[in-house]
Tab-separated table of C-alpha atoms and ligand atoms in Angstrom:
chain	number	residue	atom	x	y	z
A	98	UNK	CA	-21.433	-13.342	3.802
A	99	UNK	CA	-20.286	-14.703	6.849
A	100	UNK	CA	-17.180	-13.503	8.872
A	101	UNK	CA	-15.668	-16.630	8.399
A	102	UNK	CA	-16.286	-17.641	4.840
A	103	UNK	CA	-14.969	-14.234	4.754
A	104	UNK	CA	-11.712	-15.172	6.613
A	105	UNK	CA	-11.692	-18.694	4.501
A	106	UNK	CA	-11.436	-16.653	1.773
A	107	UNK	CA	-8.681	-14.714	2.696
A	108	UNK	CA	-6.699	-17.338	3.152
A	109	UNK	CA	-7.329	-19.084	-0.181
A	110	UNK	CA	-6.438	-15.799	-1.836
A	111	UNK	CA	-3.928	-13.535	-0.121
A	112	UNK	CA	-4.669	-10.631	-2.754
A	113	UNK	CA	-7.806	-10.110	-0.918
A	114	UNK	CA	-5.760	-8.590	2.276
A	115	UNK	CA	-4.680	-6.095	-0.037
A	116	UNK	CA	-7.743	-5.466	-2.214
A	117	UNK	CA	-9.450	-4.828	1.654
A	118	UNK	CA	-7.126	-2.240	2.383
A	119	UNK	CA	-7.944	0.013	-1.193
A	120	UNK	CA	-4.573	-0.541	-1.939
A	121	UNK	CA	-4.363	-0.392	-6.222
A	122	UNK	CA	-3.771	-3.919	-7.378
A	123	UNK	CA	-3.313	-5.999	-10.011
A	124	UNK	CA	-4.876	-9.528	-10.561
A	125	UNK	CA	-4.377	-11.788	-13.424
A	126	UNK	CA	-7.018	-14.571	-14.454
A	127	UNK	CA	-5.999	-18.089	-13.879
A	128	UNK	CA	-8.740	-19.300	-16.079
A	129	UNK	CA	-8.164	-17.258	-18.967
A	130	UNK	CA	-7.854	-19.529	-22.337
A	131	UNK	CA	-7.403	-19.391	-26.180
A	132	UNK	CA	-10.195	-17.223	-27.680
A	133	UNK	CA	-11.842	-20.062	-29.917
A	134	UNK	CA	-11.817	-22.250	-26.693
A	135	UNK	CA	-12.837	-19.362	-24.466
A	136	UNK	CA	-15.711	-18.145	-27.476
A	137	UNK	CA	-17.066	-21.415	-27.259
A	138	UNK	CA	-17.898	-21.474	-23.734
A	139	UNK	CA	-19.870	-18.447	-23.777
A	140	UNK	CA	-23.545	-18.397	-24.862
A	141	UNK	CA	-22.880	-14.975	-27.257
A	142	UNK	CA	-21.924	-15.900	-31.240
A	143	UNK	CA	-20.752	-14.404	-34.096
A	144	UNK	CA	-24.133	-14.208	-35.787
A	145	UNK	CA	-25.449	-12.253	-32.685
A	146	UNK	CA	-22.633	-9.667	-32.765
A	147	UNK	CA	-23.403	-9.284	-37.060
A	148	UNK	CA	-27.485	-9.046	-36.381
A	149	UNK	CA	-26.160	-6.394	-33.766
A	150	UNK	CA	-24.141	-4.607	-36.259
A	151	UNK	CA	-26.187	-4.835	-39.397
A	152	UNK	CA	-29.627	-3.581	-37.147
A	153	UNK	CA	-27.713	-0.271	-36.544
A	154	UNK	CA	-26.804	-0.119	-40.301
A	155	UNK	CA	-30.094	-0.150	-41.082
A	156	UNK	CA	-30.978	2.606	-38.652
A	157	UNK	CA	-28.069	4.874	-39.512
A	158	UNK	CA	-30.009	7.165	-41.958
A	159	UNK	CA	-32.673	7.499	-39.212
A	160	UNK	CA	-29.630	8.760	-36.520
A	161	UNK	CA	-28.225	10.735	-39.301
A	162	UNK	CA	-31.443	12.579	-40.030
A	163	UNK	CA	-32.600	13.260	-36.423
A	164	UNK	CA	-28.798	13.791	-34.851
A	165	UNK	CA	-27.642	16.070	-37.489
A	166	UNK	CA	-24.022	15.717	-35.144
A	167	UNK	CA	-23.894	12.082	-36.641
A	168	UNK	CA	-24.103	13.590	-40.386
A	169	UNK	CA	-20.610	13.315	-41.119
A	170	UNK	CA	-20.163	9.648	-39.890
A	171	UNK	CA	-23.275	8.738	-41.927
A	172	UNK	CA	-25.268	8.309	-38.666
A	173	UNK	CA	-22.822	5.857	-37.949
A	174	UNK	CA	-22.019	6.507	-33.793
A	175	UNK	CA	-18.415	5.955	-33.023
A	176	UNK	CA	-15.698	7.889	-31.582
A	177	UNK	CA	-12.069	8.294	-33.246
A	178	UNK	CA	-8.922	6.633	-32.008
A	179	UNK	CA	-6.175	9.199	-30.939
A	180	UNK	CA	-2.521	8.706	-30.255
A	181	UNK	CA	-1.821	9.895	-26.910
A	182	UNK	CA	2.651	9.801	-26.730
A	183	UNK	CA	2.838	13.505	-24.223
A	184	UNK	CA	0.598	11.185	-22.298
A	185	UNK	CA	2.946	8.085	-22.062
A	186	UNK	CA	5.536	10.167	-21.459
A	187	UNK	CA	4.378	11.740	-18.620
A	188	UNK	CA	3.273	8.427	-17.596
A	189	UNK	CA	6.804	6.973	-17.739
A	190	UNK	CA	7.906	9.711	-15.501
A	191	UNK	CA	5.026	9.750	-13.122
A	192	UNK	CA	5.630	5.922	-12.476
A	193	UNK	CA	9.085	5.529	-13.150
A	194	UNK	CA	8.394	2.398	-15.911
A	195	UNK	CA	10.115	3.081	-19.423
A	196	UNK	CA	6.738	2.274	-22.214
A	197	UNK	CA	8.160	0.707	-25.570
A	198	UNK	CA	4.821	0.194	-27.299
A	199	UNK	CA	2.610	2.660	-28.479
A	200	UNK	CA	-0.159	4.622	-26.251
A	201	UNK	CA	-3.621	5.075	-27.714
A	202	UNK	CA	-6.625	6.289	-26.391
A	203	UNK	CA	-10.283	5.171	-27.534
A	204	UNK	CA	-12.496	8.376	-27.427
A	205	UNK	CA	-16.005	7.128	-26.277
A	206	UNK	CA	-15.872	10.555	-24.132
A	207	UNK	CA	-16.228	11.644	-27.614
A	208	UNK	CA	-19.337	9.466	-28.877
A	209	UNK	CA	-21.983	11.347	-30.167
A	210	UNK	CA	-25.569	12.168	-28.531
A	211	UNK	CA	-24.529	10.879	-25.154
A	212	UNK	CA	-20.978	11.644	-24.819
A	213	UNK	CA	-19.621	8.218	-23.315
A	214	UNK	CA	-19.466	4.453	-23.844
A	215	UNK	CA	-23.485	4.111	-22.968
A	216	UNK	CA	-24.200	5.055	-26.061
A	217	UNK	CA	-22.955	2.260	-27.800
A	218	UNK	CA	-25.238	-0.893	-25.714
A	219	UNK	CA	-27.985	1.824	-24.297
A	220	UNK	CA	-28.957	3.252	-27.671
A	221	UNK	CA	-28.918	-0.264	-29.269
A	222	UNK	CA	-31.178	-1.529	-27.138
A	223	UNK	CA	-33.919	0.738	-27.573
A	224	UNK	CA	-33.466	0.656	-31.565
A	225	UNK	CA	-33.899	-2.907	-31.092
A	226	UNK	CA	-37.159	-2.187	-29.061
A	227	UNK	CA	-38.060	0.380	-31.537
A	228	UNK	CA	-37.590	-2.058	-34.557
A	229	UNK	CA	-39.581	-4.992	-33.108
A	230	UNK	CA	-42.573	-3.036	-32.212
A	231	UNK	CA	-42.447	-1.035	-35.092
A	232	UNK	CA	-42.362	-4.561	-37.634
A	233	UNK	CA	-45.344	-6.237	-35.132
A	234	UNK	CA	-47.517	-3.154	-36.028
A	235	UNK	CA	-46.955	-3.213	-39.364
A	236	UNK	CA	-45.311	0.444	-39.743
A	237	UNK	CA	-42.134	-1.349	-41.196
A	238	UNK	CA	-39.910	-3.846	-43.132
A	239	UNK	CA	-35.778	-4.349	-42.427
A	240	UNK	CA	-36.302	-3.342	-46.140
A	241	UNK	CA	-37.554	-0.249	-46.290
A	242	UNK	CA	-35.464	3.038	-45.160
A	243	UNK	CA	-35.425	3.210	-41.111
A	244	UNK	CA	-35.847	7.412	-41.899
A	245	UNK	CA	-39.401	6.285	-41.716
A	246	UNK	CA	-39.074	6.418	-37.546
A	247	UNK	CA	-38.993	10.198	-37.542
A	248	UNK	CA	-42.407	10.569	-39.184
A	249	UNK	CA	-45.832	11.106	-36.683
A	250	UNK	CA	-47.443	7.200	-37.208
A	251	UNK	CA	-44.052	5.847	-35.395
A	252	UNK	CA	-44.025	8.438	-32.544
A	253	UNK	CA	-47.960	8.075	-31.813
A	254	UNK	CA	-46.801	3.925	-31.225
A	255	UNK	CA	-44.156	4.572	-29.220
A	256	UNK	CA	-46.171	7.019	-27.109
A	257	UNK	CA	-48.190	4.157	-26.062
A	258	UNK	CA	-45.323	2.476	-24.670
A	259	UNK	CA	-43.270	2.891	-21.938
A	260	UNK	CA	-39.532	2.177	-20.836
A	261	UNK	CA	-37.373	2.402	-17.791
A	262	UNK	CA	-33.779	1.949	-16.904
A	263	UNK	CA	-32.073	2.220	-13.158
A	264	UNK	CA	-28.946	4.442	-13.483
A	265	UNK	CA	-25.955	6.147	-12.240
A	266	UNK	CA	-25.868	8.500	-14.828
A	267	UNK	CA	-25.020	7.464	-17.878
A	268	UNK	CA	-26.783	4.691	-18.721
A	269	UNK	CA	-29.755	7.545	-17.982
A	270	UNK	CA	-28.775	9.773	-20.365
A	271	UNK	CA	-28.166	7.333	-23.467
A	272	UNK	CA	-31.128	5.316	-23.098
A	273	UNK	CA	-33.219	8.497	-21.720
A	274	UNK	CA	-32.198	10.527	-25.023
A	275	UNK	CA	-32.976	7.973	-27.404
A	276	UNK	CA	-35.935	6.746	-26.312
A	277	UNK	CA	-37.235	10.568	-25.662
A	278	UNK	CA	-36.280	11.363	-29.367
A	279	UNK	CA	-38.346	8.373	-30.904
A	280	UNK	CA	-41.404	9.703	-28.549
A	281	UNK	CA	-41.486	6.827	-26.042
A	282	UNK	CA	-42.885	7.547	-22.574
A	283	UNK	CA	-39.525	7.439	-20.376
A	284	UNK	CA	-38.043	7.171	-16.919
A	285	UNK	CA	-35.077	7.201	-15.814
A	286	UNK	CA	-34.584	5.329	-12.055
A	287	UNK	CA	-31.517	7.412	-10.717
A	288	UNK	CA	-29.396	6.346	-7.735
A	289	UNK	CA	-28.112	9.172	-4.822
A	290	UNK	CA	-24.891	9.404	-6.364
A	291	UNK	CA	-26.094	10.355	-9.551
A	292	UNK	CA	-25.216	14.282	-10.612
A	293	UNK	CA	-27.466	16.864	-10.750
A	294	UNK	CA	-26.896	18.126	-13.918
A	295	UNK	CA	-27.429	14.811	-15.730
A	296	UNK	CA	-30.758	15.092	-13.846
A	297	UNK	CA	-31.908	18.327	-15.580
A	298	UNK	CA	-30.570	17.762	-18.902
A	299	UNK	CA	-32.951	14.354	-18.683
A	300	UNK	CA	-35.812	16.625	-17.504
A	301	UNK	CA	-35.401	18.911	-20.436
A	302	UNK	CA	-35.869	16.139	-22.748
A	303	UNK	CA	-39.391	15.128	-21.239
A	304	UNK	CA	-37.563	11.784	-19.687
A	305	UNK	CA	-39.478	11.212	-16.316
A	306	UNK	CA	-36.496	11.058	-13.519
A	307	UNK	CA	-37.406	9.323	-10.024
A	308	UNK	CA	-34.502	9.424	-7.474
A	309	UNK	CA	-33.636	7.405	-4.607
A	310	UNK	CA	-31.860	8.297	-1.609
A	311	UNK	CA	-29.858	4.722	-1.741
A	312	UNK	CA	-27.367	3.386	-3.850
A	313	UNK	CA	-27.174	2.086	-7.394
A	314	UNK	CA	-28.810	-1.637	-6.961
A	315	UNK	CA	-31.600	-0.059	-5.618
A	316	UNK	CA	-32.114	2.142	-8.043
A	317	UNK	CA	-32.631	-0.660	-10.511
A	318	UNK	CA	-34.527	-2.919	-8.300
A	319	UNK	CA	-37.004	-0.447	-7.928
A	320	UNK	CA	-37.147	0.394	-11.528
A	321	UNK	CA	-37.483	-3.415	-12.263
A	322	UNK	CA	-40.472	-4.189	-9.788
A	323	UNK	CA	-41.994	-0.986	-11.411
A	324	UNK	CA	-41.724	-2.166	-15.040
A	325	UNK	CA	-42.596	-5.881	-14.070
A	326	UNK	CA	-46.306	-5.183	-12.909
A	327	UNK	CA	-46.787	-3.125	-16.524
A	328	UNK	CA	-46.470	-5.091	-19.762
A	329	UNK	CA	-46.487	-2.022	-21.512
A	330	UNK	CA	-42.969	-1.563	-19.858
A	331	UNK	CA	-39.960	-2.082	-21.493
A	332	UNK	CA	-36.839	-2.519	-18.379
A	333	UNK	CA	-33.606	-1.981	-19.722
A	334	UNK	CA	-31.975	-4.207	-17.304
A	335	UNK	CA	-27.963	-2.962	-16.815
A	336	UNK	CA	-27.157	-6.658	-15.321
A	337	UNK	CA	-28.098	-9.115	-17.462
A	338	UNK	CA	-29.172	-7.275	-21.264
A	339	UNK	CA	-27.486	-9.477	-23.536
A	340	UNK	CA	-29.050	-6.387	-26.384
A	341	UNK	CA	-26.753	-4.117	-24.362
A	342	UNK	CA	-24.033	-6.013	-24.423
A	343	UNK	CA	-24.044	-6.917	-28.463
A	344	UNK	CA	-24.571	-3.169	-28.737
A	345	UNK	CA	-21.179	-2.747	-26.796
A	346	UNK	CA	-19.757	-5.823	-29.181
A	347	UNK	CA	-20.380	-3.805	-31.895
A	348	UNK	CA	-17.559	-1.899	-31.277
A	349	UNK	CA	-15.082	-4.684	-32.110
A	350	UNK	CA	-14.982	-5.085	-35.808
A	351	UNK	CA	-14.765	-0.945	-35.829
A	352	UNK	CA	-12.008	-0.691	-33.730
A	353	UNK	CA	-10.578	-3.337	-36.009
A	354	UNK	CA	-11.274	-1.097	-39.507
A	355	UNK	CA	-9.812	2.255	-37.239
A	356	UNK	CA	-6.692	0.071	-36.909
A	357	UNK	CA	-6.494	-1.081	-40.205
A	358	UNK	CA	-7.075	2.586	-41.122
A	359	UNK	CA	-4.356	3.936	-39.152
A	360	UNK	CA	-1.883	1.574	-40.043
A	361	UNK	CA	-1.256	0.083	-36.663
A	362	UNK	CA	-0.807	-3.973	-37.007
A	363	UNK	CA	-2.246	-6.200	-34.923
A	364	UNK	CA	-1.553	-10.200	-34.632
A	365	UNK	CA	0.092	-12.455	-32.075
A	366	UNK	CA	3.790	-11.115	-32.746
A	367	UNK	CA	2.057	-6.996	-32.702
A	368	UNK	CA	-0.263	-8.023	-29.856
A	369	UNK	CA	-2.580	-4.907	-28.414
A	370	UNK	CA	-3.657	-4.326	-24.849
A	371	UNK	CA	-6.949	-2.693	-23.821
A	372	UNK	CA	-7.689	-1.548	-20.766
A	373	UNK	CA	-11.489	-0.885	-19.769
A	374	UNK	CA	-13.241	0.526	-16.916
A	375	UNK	CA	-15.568	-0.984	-15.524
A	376	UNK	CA	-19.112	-1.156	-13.509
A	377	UNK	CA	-21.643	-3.148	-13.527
A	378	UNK	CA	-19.387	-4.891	-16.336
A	379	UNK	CA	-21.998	-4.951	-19.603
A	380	UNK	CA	-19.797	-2.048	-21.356
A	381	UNK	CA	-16.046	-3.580	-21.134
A	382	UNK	CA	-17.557	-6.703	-21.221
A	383	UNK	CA	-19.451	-6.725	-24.700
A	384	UNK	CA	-16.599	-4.294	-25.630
A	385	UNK	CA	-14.178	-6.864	-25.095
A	386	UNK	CA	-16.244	-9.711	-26.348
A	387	UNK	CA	-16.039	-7.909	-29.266
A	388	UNK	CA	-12.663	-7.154	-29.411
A	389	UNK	CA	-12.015	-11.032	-29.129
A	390	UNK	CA	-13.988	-11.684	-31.971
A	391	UNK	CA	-11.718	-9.426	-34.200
A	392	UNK	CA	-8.594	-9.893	-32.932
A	393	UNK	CA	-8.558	-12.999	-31.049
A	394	UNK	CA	-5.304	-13.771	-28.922
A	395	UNK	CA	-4.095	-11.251	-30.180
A	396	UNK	CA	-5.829	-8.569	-28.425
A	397	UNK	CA	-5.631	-8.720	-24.343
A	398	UNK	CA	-8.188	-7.444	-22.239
A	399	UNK	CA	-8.435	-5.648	-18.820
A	400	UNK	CA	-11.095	-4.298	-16.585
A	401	UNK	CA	-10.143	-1.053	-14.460
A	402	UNK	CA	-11.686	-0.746	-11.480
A	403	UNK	CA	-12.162	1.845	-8.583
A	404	UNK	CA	-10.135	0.555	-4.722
A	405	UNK	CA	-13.839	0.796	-3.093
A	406	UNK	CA	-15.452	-0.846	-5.905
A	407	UNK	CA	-14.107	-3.594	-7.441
A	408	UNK	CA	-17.350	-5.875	-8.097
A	409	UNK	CA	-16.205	-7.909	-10.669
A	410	UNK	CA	-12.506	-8.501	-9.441
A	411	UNK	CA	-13.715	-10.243	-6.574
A	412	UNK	CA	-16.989	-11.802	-8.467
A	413	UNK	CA	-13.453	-13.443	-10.798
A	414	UNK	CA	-11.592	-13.943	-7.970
A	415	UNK	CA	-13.900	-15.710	-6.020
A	416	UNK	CA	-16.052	-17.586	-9.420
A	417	UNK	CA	-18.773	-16.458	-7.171
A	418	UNK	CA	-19.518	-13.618	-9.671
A	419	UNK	CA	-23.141	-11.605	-8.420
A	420	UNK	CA	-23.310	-13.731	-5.423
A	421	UNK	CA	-20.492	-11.442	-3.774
A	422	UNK	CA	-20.711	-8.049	-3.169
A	423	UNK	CA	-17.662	-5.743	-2.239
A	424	UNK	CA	-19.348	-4.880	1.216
A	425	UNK	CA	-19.487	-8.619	2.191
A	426	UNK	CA	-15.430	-7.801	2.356
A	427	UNK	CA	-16.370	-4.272	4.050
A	428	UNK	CA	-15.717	-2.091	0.858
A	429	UNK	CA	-18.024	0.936	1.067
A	430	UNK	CA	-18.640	1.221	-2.666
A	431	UNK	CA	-18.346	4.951	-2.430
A	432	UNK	CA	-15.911	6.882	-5.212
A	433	UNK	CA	-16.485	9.868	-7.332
A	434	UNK	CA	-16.015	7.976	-10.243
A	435	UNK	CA	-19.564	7.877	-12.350
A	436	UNK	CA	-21.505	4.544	-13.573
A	437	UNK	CA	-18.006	2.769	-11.454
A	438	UNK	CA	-20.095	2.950	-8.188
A	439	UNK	CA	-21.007	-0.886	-8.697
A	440	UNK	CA	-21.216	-2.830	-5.406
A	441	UNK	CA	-22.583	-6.812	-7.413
A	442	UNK	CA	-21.305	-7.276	-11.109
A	443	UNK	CA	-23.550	-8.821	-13.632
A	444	UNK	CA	-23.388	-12.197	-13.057
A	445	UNK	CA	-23.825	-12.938	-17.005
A	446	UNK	CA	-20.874	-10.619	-17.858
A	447	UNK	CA	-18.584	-12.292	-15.170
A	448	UNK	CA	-19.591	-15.517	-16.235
A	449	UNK	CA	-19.237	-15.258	-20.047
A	450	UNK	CA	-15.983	-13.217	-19.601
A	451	UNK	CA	-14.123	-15.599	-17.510
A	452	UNK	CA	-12.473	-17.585	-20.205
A	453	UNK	CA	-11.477	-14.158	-22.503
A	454	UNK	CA	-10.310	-11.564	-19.774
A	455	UNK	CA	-6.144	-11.579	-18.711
A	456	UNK	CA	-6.781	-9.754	-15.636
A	457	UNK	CA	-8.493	-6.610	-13.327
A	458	UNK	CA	-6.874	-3.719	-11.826
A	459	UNK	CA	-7.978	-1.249	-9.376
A	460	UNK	CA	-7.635	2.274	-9.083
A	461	UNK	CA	-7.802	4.944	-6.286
A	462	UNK	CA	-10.407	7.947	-7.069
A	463	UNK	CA	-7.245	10.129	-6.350
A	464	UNK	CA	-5.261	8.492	-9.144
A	465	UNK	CA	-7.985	9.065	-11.350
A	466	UNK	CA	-7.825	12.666	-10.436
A	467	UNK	CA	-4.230	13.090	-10.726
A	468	UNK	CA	-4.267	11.789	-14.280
A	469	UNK	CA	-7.301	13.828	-15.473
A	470	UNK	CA	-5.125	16.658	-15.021
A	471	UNK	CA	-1.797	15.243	-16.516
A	472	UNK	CA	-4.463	13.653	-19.783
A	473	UNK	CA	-5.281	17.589	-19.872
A	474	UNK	CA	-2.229	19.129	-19.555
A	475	UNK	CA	-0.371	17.407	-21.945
A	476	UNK	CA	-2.944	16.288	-24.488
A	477	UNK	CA	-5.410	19.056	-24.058
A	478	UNK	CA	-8.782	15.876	-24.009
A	479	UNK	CA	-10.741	16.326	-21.021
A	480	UNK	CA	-12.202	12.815	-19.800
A	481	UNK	CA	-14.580	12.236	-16.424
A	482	UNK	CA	-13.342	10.812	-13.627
A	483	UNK	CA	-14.207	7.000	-14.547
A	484	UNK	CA	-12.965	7.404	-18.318
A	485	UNK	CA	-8.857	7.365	-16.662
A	486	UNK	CA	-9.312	4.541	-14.427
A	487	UNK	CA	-7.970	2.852	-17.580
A	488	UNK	CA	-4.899	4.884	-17.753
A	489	UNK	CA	-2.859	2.988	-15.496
A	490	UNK	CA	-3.258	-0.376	-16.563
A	491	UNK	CA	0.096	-0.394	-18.828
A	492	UNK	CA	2.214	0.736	-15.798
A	493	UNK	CA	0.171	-2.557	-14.011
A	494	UNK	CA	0.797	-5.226	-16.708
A	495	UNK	CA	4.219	-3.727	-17.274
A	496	UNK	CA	5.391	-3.658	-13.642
A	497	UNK	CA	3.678	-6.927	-13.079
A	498	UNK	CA	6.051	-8.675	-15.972
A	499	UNK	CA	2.538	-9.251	-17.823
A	500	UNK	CA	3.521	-11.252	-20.997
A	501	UNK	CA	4.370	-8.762	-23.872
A	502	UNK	CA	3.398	-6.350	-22.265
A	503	UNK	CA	6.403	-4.256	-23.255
A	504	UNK	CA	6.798	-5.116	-26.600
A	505	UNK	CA	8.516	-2.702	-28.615
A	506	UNK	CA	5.536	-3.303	-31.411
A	507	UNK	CA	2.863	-3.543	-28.560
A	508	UNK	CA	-0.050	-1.278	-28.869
A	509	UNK	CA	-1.484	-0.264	-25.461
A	510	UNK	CA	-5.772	1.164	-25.849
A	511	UNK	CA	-6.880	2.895	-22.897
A	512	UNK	CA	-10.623	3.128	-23.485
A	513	UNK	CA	-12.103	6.415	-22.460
A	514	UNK	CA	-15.293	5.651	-21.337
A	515	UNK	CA	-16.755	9.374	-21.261
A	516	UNK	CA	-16.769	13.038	-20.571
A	517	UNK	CA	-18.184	15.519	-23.075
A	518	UNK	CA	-21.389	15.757	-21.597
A	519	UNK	CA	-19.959	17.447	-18.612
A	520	UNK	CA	-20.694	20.624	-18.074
A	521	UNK	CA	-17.421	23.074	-18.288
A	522	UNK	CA	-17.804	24.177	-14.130
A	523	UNK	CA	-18.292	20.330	-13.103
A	524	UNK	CA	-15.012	19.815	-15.250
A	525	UNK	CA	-13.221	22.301	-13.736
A	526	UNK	CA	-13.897	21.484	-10.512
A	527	UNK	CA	-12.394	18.158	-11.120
A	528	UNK	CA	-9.359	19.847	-12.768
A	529	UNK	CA	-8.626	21.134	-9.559
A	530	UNK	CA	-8.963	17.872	-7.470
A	531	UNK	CA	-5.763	17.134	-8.888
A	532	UNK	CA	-3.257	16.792	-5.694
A	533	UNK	CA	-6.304	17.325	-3.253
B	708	PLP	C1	-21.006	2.928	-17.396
B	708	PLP	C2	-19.658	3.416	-17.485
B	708	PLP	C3	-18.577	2.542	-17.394
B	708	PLP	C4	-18.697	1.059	-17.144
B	708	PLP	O1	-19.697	0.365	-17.850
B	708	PLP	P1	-20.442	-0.856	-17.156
B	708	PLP	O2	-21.289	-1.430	-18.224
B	708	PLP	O3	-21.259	-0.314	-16.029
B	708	PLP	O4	-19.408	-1.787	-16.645
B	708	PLP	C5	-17.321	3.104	-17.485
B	708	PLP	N1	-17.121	4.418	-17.655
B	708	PLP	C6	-18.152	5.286	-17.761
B	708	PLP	C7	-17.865	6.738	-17.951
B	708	PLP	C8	-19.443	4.813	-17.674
B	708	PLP	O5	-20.461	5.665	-17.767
């Protein structure tokens, strides 16, 4: 972008001055509108999210039987909902902001087989793959019991074709596990930033993993022009999979049961806040989608992003969505904060979220340090870096006078986005980053 459209810009909206400066922000969406208005805008429906949900159904003895952790939920993948009030006290104090409603936290650092949200859109996806070729070759019927994957005549098919994905991390390991344990011929595309442990684990699993010395959008170019010129290649593409994002959708009507479960109302006079980090934007996104589908005005949604990386605030911001990039306002896109390293959002996510999303927040990688320790301290649940970027966004929409915000019968979600896959010595390490 040019130095003065840059300047132009500036001037039309004087957030950016501070967004330029990393300071931690919060900006609220002027063209956010009721959720049957704002549903109908978007391209995603209803019967997209329920094919979405009812395809893992079917596969759900198959997950059960092959990830024997997923027994108890009935190969079912989901992660429990766990009152968090040590957390919101400390909070209070930390920020100086008295809470009235109710502080949850959404465990996806707790999700089964890949340990964060990735393995609710990544691991859909290639079950979706899995299922088409699988019905074209006449192995199966959406009648028959989806155990039937796990035997030899499914793994010879898949053997004969290939997928890819670009990554950070995450994305990797979900889509590198699951297509490694239904025998397809894998690689994972990993950017510079991406750890080396999450490297070796995908190694051990027979996933092929190519790395490049440059950032994140590289990553998945290259793994796109790769796949492109081989159509035997499946591309799981992070910026515009609308099979990722129903995956990711899914999670909507389940939150909606865990509430129900719990006890915990929510309508327009009990309204609930979630608060989502977010990359690329395909995870909160179809996360909140979904969440709008179950609760509709009732539930209000925020994206949580890191001060040198926050692609989709100024893709909102601007309505220029993927045709901005946080270095055209000389951002650096560098923080420790995993599969947040996003310098473009997906255009489709910014697009199809601008009618449903109240707002964006950003957060410095120090913060998120600072409240990994306090999350462990006084909870004793150990998230990565990324999964507390939503931990602030209460103290945000309550210090910025957000509508309801402080509610007595509020219910504030932080959605941890991941962290069990981390090996102890990498968490401890960031333990002690704490006040660095
Ligand atoms: C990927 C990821 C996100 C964000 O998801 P996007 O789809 O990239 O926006 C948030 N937290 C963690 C831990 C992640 O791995």
């Amino acid at each position: 972008m040019e130095k003065a459209q840059v300047n132009e810009w500036k001037k039309k909206l004087p957030l950016l001055e501070q967004l330029i400066a990393h300071e931690e922000v919060l900006w609220l969406n002027p063209l956010m509108e009721s959720t049957t208005t704002g549903l109908s805008k978007t391209g995603v429906t209803v019967p997209n999210v329920k094919d979405a949900s009812d395809r893992l159904k079917r596969f759900a003895p198959y997950i059960a039987h092959v990830f024997p952790e997923t027994k108890a939920s009935n190969g079912i993948i989901e992660s429990p909902i766990t009152a968090i009030p040590n957390m919101k006290e400390a909070l209070a104090n930390q920020y100086k902001v008295a809470i009235s409603g109710e502080l949850l936290l959404k465990e996806d650092n707790a999700l089964p087989i890949s340990g964060s949200i990735k393995a609710r859109g990544g691991i859909y996806e290639i079950l979706k793959h899995a299922e088409t070729l699988a019905i074209e070759n006449g192995l199966i019927t959406t009648e028959e019991d989806y155990v039937k994957f796990a035997e030899p005549e499914f793994t010879r098919l898949f053997a004969k074709h290939k997928i890819a994905v670009g990554s950070t991390g995450n994305l990797g390991l979900s889509i590198g596990i699951m297509s490694a344990k239904l025998g397809f011929d894998v690689t994972v595309h990993m950017s510079a930033d991406a750890k080396q442990w999450k490297k070796d684990m995908l190694r051990e699993k027979g996933v092929t993993v190519v790395e490049y010395a440059d950032d994140y959008s590289k990553a998945v170019e290259e793994g796109r022009r790769q796949a492109d010129a081989d159509p035997s290649c499946h591309f799981v593409d992070d910026e515009n999979s609308l099979d990722l994002f129903l995956g990711y959708a899914v999670a909507g009507e389940r939150v909606a049961a865990q509430m129900k479960a719990r006890g915990t109302v929510v309508n327009e006079d009990n309204p609930l806040f979630v608060y989502l980090p977010c990359g690329v934007g395909g995870g909160p996104g179809g996360v909140a989608f979904g969440l709008k589908l179950a609760f509709g005005d009732a539930v209000r949604c925020f994206f949580a992003e890191p001060t040198h990386s926050p692609c989709m605030m100024l893709g909102m911001m601007t309505g220029l969505h993927d045709k901005v990039s946080v270095q055209d306002f000389g951002l650096d896109n560098k923080t420790v904060a995993d599969g947040l390293a996003v310098g473009t959002a997906s255009g489709f996510v910014g697009k199809t979220m601008e009618p449903l999303l109240s707002g964006c927040y950003t957060i410095a990688d120090e913060t998120m340090f600072k409240l990994l320790k306090l999350l462990a301290d006084t909870e004793n649940i150990r998230l990565e870096p990324s999964a507390l970027a939503g931990m602030t966004g209460l103290v945000h929409a309550i210090r910025g006078d957000v509508k309801d915000a402080n509610l007595a019968n509020a219910t504030h979600l932080v959605w941890g986005t991941g962290g069990s896959m981390v090996p102890e010595v990498e968490m401890n390490l960031y333990y002690g980053m704490a006040g660095k």
